[in-house]
Coordinates of C-alpha atoms in Angstrom, one line a residue:
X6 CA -2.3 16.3 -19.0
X7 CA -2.8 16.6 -15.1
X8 CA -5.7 14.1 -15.6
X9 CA -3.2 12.2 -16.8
X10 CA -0.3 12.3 -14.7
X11 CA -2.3 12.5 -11.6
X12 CA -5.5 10.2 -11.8
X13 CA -4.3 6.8 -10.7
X14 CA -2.9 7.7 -7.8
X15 CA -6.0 10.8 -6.1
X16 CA -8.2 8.3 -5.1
X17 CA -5.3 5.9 -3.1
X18 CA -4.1 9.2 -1.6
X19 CA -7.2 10.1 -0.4
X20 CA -7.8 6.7 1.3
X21 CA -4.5 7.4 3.0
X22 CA -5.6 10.7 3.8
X23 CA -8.7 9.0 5.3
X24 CA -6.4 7.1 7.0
X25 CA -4.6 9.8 9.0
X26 CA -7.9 11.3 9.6
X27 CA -9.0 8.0 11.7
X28 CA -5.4 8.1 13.0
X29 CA -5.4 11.5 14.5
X30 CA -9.0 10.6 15.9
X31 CA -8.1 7.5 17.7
X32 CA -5.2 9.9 19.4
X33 CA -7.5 12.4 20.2
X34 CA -9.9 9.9 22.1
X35 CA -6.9 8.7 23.8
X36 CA -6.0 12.3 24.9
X37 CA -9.7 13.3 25.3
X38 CA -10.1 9.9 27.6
X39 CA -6.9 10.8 29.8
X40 CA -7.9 14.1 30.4
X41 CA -11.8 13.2 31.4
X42 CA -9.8 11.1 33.9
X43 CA -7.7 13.5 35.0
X44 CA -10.6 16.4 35.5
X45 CA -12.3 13.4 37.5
X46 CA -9.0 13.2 40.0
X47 CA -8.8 17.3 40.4
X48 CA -12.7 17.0 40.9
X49 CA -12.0 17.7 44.5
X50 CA -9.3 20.9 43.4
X51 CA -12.1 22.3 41.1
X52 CA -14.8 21.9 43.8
X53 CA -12.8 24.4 45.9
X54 CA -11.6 26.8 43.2
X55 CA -15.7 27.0 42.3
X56 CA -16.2 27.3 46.2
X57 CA -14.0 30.4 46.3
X58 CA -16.0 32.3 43.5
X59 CA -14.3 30.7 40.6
X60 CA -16.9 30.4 37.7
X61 CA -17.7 28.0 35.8
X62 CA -16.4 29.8 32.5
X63 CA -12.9 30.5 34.4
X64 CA -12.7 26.3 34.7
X65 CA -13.5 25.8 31.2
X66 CA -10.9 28.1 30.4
X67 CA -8.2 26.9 32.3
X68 CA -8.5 23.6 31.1
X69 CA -9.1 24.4 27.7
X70 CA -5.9 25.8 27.9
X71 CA -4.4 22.8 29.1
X72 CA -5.4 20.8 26.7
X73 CA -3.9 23.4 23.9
X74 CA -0.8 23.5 25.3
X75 CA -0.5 20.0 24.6
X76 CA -1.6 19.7 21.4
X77 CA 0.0 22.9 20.2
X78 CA 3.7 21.1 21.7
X79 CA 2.5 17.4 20.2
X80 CA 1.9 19.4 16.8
X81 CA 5.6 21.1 17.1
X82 CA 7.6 17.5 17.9
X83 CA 5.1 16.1 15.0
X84 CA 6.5 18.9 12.7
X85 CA 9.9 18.4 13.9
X86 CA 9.1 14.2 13.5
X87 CA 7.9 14.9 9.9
X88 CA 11.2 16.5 8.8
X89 CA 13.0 13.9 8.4
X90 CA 9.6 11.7 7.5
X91 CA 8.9 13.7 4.3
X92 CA 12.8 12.4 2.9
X93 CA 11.9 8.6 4.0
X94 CA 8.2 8.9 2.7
X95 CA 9.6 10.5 -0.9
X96 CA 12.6 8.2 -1.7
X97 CA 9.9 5.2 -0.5
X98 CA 6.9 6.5 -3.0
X99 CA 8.8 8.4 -5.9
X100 CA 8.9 6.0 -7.9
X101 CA 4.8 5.5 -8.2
X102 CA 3.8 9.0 -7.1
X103 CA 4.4 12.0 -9.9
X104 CA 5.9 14.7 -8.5
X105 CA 6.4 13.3 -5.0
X106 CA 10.1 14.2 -4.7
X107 CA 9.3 17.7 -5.1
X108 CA 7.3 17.6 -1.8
X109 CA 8.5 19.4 1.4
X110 CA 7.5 21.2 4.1
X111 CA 7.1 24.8 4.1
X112 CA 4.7 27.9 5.7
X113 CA 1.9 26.2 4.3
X114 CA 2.6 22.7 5.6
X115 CA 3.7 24.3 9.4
X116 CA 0.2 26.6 9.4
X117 CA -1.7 23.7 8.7
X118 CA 0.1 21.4 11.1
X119 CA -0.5 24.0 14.1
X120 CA -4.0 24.7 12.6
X121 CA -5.0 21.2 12.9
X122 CA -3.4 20.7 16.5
X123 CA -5.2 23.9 17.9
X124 CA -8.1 22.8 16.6
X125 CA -8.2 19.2 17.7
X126 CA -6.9 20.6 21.4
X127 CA -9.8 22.8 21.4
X128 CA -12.3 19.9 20.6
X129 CA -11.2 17.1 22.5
X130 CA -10.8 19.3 25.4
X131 CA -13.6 21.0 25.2
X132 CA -15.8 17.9 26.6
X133 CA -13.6 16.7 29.2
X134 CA -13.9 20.7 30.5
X135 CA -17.6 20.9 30.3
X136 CA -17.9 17.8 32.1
X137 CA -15.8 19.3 34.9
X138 CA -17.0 22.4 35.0
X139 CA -20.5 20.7 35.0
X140 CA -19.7 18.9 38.5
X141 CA -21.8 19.8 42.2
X142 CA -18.9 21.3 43.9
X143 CA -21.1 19.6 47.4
X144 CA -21.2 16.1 45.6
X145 CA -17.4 16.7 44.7
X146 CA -16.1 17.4 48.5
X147 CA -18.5 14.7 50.6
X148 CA -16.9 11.9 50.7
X149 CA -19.8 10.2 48.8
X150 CA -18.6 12.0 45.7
X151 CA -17.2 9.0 44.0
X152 CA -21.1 7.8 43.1
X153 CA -22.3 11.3 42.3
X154 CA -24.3 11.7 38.8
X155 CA -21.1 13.4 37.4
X156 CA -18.7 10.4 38.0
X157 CA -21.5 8.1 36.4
X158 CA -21.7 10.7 33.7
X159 CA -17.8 10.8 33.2
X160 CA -17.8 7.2 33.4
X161 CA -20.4 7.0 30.1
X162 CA -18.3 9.5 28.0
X163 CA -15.3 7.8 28.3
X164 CA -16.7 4.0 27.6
X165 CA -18.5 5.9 24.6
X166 CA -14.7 7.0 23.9
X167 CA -13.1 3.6 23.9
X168 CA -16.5 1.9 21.7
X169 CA -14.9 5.1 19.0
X170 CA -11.5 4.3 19.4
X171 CA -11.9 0.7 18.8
X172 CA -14.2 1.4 15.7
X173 CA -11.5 3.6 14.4
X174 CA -8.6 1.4 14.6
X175 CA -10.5 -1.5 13.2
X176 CA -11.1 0.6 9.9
X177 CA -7.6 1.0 9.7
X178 CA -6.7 -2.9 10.5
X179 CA -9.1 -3.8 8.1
X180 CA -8.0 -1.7 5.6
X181 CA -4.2 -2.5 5.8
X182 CA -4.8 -6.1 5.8
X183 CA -6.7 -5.6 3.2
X184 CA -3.8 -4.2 1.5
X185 CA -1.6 -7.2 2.8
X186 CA -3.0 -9.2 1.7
X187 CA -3.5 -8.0 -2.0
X188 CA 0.3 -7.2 -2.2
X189 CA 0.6 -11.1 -1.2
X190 CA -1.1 -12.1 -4.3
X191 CA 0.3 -9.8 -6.4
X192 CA 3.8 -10.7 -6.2
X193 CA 2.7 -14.4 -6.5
X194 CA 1.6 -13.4 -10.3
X195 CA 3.6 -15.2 -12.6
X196 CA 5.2 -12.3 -15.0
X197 CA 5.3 -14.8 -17.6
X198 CA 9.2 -14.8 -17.3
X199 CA 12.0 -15.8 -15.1
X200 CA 13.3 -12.3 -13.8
X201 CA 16.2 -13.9 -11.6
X202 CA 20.2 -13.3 -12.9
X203 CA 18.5 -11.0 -15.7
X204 CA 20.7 -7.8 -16.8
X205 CA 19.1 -5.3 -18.7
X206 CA 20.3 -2.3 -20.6
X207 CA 18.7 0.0 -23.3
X208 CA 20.4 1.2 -26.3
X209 CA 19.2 3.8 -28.5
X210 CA 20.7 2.7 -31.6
X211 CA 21.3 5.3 -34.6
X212 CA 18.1 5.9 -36.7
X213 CA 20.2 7.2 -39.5
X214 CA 21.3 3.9 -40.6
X215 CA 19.9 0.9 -42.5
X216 CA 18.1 -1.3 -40.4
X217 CA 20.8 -4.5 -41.7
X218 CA 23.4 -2.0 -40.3
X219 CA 21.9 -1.8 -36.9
X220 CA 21.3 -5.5 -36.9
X221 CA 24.7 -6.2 -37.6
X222 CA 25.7 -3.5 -34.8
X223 CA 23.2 -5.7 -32.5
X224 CA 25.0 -8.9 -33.5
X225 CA 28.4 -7.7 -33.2
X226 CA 27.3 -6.2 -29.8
X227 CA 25.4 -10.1 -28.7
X228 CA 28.8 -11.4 -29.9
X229 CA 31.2 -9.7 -27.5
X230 CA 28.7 -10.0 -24.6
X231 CA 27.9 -13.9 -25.2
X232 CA 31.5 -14.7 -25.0
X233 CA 32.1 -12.6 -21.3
X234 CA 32.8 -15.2 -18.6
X235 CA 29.3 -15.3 -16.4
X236 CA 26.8 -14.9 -19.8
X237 CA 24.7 -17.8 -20.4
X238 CA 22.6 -16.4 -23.5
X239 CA 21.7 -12.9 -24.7
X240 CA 18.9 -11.6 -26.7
X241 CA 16.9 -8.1 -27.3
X242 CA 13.4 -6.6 -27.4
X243 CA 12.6 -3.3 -28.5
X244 CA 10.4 -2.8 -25.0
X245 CA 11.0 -4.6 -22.1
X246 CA 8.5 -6.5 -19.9
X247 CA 6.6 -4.1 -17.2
X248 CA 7.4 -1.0 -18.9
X249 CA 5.3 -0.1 -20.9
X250 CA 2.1 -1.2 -23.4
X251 CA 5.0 0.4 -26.0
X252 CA 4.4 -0.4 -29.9
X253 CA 1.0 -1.8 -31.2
X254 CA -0.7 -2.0 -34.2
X255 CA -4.1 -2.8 -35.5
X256 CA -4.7 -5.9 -36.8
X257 CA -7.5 -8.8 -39.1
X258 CA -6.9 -12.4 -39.3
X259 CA -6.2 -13.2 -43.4
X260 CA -9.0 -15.0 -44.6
X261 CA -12.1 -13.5 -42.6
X262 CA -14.1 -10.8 -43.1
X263 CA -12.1 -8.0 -41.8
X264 CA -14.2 -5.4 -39.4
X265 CA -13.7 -1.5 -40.4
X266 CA -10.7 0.1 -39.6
X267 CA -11.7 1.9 -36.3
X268 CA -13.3 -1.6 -35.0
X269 CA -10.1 -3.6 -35.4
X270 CA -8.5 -5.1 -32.6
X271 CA -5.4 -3.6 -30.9
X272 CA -2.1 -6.0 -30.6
X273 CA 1.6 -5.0 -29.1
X274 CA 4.3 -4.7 -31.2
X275 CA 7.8 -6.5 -30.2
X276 CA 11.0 -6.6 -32.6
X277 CA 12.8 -9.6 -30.7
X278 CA 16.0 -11.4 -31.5
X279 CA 16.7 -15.5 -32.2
X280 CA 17.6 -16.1 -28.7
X281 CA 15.0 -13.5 -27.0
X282 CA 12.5 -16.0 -25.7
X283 CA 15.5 -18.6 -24.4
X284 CA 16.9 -15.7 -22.6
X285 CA 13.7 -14.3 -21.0
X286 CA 12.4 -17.9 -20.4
X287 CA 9.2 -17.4 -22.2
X288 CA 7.9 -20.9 -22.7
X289 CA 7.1 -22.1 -26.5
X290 CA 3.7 -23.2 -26.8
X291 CA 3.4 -24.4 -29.9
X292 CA 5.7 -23.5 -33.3
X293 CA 8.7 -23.1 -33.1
X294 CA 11.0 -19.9 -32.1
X295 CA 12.6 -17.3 -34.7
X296 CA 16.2 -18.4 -36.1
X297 CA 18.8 -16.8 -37.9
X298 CA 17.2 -17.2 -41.3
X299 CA 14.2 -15.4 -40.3
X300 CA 16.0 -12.4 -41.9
X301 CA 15.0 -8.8 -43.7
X302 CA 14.4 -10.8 -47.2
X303 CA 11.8 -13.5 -45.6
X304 CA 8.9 -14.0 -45.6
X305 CA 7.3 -12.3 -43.1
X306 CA 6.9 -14.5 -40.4
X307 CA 5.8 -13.9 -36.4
X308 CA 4.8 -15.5 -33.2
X309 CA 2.0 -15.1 -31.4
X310 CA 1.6 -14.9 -27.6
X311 CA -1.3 -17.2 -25.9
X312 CA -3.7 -14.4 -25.5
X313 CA -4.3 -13.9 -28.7
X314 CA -4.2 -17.2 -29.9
X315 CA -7.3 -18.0 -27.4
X316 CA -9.1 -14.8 -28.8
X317 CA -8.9 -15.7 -32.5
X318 CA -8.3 -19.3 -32.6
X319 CA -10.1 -20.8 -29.6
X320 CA -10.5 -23.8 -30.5
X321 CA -7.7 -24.3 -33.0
X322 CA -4.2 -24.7 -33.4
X323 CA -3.0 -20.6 -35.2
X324 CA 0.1 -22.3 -36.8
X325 CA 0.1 -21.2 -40.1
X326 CA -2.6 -18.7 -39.6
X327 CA -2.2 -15.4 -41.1
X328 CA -2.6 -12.0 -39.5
X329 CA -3.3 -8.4 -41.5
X330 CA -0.8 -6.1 -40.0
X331 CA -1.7 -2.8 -40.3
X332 CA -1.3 0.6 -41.9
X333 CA 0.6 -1.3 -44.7
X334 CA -1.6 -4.2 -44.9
X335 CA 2.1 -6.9 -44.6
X336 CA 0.5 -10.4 -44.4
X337 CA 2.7 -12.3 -41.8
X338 CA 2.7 -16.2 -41.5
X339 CA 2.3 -17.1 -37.4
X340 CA 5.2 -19.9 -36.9
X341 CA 4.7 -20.3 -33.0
X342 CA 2.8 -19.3 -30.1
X343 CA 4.4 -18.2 -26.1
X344 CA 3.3 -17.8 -22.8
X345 CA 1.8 -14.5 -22.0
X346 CA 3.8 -11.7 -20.8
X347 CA 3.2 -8.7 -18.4
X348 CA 3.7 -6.0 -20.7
X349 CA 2.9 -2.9 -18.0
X350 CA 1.4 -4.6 -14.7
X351 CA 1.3 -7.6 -12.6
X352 CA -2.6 -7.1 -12.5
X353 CA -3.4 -6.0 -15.5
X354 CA -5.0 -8.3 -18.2
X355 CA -2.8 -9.7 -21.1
X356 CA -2.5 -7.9 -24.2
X357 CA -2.6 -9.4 -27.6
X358 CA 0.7 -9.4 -28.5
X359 CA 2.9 -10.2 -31.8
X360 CA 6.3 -10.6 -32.3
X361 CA 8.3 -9.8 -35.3
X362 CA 12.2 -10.7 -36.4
X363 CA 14.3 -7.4 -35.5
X364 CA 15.3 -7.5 -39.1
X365 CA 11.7 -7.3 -40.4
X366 CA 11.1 -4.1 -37.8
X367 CA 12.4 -0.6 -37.9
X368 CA 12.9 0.0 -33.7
X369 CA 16.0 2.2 -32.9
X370 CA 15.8 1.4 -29.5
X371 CA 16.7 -1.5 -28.1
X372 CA 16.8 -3.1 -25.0
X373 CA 19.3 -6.3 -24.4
X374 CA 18.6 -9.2 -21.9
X375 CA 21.5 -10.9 -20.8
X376 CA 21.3 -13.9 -18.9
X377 CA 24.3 -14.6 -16.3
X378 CA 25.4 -17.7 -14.0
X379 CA 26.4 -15.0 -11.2
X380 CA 24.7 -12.3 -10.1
X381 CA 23.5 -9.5 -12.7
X382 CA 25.4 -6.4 -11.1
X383 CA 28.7 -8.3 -10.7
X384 CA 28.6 -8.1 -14.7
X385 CA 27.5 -4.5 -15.6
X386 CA 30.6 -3.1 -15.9
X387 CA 32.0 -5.8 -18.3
X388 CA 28.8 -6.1 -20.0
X389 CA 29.3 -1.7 -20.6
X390 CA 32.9 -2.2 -21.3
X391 CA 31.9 -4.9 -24.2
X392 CA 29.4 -2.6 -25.6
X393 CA 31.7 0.0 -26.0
X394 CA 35.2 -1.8 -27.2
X395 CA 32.3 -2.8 -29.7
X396 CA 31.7 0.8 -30.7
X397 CA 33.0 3.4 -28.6
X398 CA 30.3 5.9 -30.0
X399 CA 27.0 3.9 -28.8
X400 CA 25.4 4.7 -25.4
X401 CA 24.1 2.9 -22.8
X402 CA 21.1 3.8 -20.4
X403 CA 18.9 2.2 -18.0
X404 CA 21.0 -0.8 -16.9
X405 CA 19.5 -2.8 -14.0
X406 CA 18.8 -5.9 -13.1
X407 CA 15.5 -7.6 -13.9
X408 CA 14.5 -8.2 -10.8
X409 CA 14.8 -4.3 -10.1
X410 CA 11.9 -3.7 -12.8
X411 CA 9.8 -5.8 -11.4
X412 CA 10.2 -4.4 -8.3
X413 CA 9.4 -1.1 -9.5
X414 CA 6.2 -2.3 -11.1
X415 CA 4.7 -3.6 -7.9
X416 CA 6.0 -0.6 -6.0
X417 CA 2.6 1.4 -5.9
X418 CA 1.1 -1.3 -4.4
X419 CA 4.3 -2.1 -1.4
X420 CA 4.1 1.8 -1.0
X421 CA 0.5 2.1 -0.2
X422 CA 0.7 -1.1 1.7
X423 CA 3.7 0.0 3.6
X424 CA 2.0 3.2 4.5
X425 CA -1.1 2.2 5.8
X426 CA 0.4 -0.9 7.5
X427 CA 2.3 1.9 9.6
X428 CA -1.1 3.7 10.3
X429 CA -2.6 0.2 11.7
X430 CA 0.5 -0.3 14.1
X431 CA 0.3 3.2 15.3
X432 CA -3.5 2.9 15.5
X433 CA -3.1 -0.7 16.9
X434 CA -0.4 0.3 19.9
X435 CA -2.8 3.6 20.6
X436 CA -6.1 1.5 20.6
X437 CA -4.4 -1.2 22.9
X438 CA -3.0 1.9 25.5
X439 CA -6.0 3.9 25.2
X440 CA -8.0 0.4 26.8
X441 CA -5.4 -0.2 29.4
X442 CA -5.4 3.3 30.8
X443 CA -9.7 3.6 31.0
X444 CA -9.6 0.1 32.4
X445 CA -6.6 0.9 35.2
X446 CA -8.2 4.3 35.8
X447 CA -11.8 2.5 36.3
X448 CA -10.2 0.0 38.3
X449 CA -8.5 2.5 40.4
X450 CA -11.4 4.7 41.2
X451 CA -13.3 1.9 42.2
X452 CA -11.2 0.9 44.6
X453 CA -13.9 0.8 47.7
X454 CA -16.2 -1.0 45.6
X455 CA -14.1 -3.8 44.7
X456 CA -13.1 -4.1 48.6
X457 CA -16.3 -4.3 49.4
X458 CA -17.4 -6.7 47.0
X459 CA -14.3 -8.6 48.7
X460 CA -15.5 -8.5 51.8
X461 CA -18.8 -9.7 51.3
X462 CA -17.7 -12.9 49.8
X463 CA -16.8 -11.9 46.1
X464 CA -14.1 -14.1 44.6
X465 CA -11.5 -13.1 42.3
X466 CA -12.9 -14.6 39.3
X467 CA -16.5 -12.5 40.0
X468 CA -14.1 -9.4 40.0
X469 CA -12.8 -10.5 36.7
X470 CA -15.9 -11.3 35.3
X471 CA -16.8 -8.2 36.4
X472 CA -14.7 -5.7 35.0
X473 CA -13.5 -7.9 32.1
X474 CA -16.8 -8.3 31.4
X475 CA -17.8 -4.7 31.2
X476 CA -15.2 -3.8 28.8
X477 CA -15.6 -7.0 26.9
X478 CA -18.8 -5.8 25.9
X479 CA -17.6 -2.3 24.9
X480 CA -14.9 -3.8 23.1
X481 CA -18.0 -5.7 21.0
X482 CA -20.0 -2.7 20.7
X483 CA -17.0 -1.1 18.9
X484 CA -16.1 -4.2 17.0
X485 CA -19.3 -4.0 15.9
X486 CA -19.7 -0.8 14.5
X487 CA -16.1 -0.8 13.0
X488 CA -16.8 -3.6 11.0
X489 CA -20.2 -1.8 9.5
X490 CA -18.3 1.1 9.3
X491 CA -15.5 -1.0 7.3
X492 CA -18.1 -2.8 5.3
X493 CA -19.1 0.3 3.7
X494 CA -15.7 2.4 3.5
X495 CA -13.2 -0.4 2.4
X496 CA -15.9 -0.5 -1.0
X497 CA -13.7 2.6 -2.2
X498 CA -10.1 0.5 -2.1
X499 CA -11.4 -1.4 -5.1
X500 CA -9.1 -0.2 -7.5
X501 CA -6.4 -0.6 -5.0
X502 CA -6.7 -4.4 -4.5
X503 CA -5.5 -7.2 -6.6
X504 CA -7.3 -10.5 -6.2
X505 CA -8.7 -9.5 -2.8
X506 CA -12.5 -8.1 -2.4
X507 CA -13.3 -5.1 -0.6
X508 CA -15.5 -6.9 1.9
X509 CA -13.5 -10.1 2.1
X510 CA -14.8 -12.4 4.7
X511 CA -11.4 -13.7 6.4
X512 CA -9.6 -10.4 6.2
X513 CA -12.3 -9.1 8.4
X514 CA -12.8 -12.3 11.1
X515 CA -9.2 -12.4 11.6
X516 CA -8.8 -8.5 12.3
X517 CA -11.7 -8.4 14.2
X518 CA -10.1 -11.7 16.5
X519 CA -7.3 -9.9 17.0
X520 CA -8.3 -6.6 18.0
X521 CA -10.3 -8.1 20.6
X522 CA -7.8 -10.2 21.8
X523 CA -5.9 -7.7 22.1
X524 CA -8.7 -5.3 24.1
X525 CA -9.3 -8.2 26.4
X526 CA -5.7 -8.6 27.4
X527 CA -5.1 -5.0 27.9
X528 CA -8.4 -5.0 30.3
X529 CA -6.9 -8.0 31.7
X530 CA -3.7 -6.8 33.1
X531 CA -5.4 -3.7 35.0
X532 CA -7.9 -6.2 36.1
X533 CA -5.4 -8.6 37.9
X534 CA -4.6 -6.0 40.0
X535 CA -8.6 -5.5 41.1
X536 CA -8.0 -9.2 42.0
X537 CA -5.5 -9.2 44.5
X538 CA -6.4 -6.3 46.2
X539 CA -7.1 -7.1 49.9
X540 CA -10.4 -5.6 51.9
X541 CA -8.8 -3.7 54.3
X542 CA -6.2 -2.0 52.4
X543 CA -9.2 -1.1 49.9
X544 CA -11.3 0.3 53.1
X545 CA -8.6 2.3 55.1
X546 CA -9.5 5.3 54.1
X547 CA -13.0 4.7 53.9

């Protein structure tokens, strides 16, 4: 039963749990990247403390505990942040998600939180120590310590930090457009109805009666509706459109050799009314739609939707075919044939599906269709009221608007597109920062250099090309590697994507484009700067 409940949705979790994981890496090397710079600045203030006997074990320590305070306090304001999350994230995923409203956070939730915070402090500050504590404390006070092995050695570890980040937050572009772009297509599916100024409401109907007594409740009930100002037309169905497989049988076309029982094929089940089809706007193929003399003492008679008509009759017409409805073996006459329906989901396939006269079915629940000239909710009250002066002791549930169901059935897919499309801004904004502080921190330490590459003729454009340049190539390298990296993961959001492949081309050119747009640009503005600086102001202290 927990299999059950629980399946569809482990394996999208997961990938948004995956997704978190590249998003609290890509912060990491952003922290991990500011403090390598910042150890580089206070190279001169660890140089003395390790002068004056300090060791190299008291540095690490010190910064190590630097770097914990902060990520101890960024874990607290994420806690405090995620408070009033939790409430946006369950009203936003309840609907798809079992058991999501019952999440909160708790001792376990706040452990974890701090757990992961200490631990990811302690990590990512663990290098930038080392690398301090690593430094000549000579090389660090000369004033030739700018070029010392250290700096160059700093100066590798964080370009190899901004090829990471980029990978990362590529994964995570790719990923929600991905995502994007399968929720696109999905709400372009044709339902095989017109949802718009559609009012639904189920009513469980009393199973104690005859079924002529409930379809002269039903009638009675369509009657009082159909004559409310607003109501165009009004029909029923015993299960609506994407809600459900509901009712099915097994099933032999009359007249062939009939497979054994367990091989049968599977068809839905749907007890309609005359004016069902009209109302939904379900187009008639061929046939005609039931009337009011398609009663209890007919012959059986039923319409067939398309996708079983092109499974059985392929390359006829299935008017005046005859199905074998099963357990009781009724023979029913097919007098027309519809468009397809989405019986659960927008992406699912279509089921064989046959439709009966409510008269000839025994469903105690049914659920009415109204279609209105004004807006669906501007009627539900008078629609309820009708119902009732119609028989005070029958109950209405579930009344909503069409367009709300098939809102709810694509609402996995917004959810988990809305989510990770949050991740990919986040990991966007901290991909395009993390650039623009290495660069203006590069840019600013070599200060000298650029002055005297000023001096000696260099133009602005050759200190564009050359910084640009540099980073232009890291951001390639880490282009590079996110796409292989995206190539392989983005194979296990199969089952999330409608109409979109895992590896599909566009999705990853035009995320690719744009993160390194953006990685150039945020090199770029640092890089203006290195530009316009003037030689001597670049030399005073030199």
């Amino acid at each position: 039963m927990r299999e059950e409940l629980t399946g569809s949705v482990r394996q999208p979790l997961l990938i948004l749990m995956g997704a978190v994981g590249f998003l609290l890496l890509i912060a990491c090397v952003n922290v991990a990247n500011l403090l390598l710079a910042r150890g580089a600045a206070r190279g001169k203030e660890f140089a003395v403390r390790a002068a004056l006997g300090a060791g190299r074990d008291r540095i690490v320590f010190q910064l190590l505990a630097e770097s914990l305070t902060l990520a101890v306090a960024g874990g607290i304001l994420g806690l405090v942040l995620a408070w009033g999350g939790v409430g946006l994230l369950t009203r936003l995923g309840s609907a798809t998600i079992p058991r999501l409203a019952e999440a909160h956070l708790d001792w376990r939730v706040f452990l974890f939180a701090l757990a992961v915070s200490a631990v990811t402090g302690v990590l990512f500050g663990l290098a930038p120590a080392l690398q301090v504590s690593a430094a000549n404390p000579h090389a660090a006070l000369i004033e030739g310590g700018r070029g010392s092995t250290a700096a160059r050695s700093s100066r590798l570890l964080r370009n190899g930090l901004v090829v990471s980040e980029i990978a990362l937050a590529l994964l995570v572009l790719i990923g929600a457009g991905l995502l994007m772009r399968s929720f696109v297509r999905l709400r372009a599916v044709d339902p095989g109805f017109q949802p718009a100024n559609l009012l639904t409401l189920r009513l469980p109907l009393s199973p104690n009666v005859s079924i002529d007594r409930r379809v002269a409740l039903l009638n009675r009930l369509s009657g009082r509706i159909a004559a409310l100002p607003g109501v165009r037309s009004i029909g029923a169905v015993n299960t609506l459109p994407l809600t459900g497989l509901g009712a099915g049988t097994t099933f032999a076309v009359d007249g062939r050799p009939a497979p054994p029982p367990e091989q049968r094929p599977i068809g839905l089940v749907r007890g309609v009314t005359p004016d069902y089809f009209r109302t939904m706007a379900i187009p008639l193929v061929s046939g005609r739609f039931f009337t009011e003399s398609d009663t209890a003492q007919s012959p059986p008679r039923i319409i067939v939707n398309q996708a079983l008509a092109r499974r059985f009759w392929p390359q006829a017409n299935p008017i005046g075919g005859r199905l074998v409805l099963d357990p009781e073996g009724r023979i029913a006459e097919i007098v027309g044939v519809v468009g397809d329906v989405k019986s659960e989901r927008l992406d699912a396939d279509d089921w064989p599906t046959i439709y009966s006269p409510y008269p000839q079915t025994n469903f105690n629940i049914m659920v009415m269709v109204v279609r209105t000239a004004v807006p669906p909710e501007a009627l539900a009250s008078s629609v309820e009221r009708a119902v009732h002066q119609s028989d005070p002791d029958q109950p209405v549930a579930d009344m909503r608007p069409m367009d709300a169901v098939v809102d709810r059935a694509v609402s996995t897919a917004r959810f988990h597109t809305l989510v990770l499309a949050v991740f990919a801004q986040i990991a966007f904004l901290l991909a395009a920062t993390g650039i623009y502080g290495v660069v203006a921190y590069d840019v600013s330490r070599r200060t000298s250099e650029i002055g005297i590459r000023i001096s000696l003729g260099a133009q602005p454009r050759d200190v564009l090309r050359l910084i640009l340049g540099q980073y232009a190539r890291l951001a390639s390298l880490g282009i590079a590697l996110g796409l292989a990296g995206a190539f392989a993961l983005t194979r296990l959001m199969h089952s999330m994507l409608f109409g979109v492949k895992p590896t599909d081309a566009s999705t990853f050119a035009v995320i690719s484009l744009l993160l390194g747009a953006v990685a150039l640009v945020a090199g770029y503005l640092p890089s203006r700067r290195a530009m316009a600086l003037e030689p001597a102001a670049a030399l005073r202290h030199e």
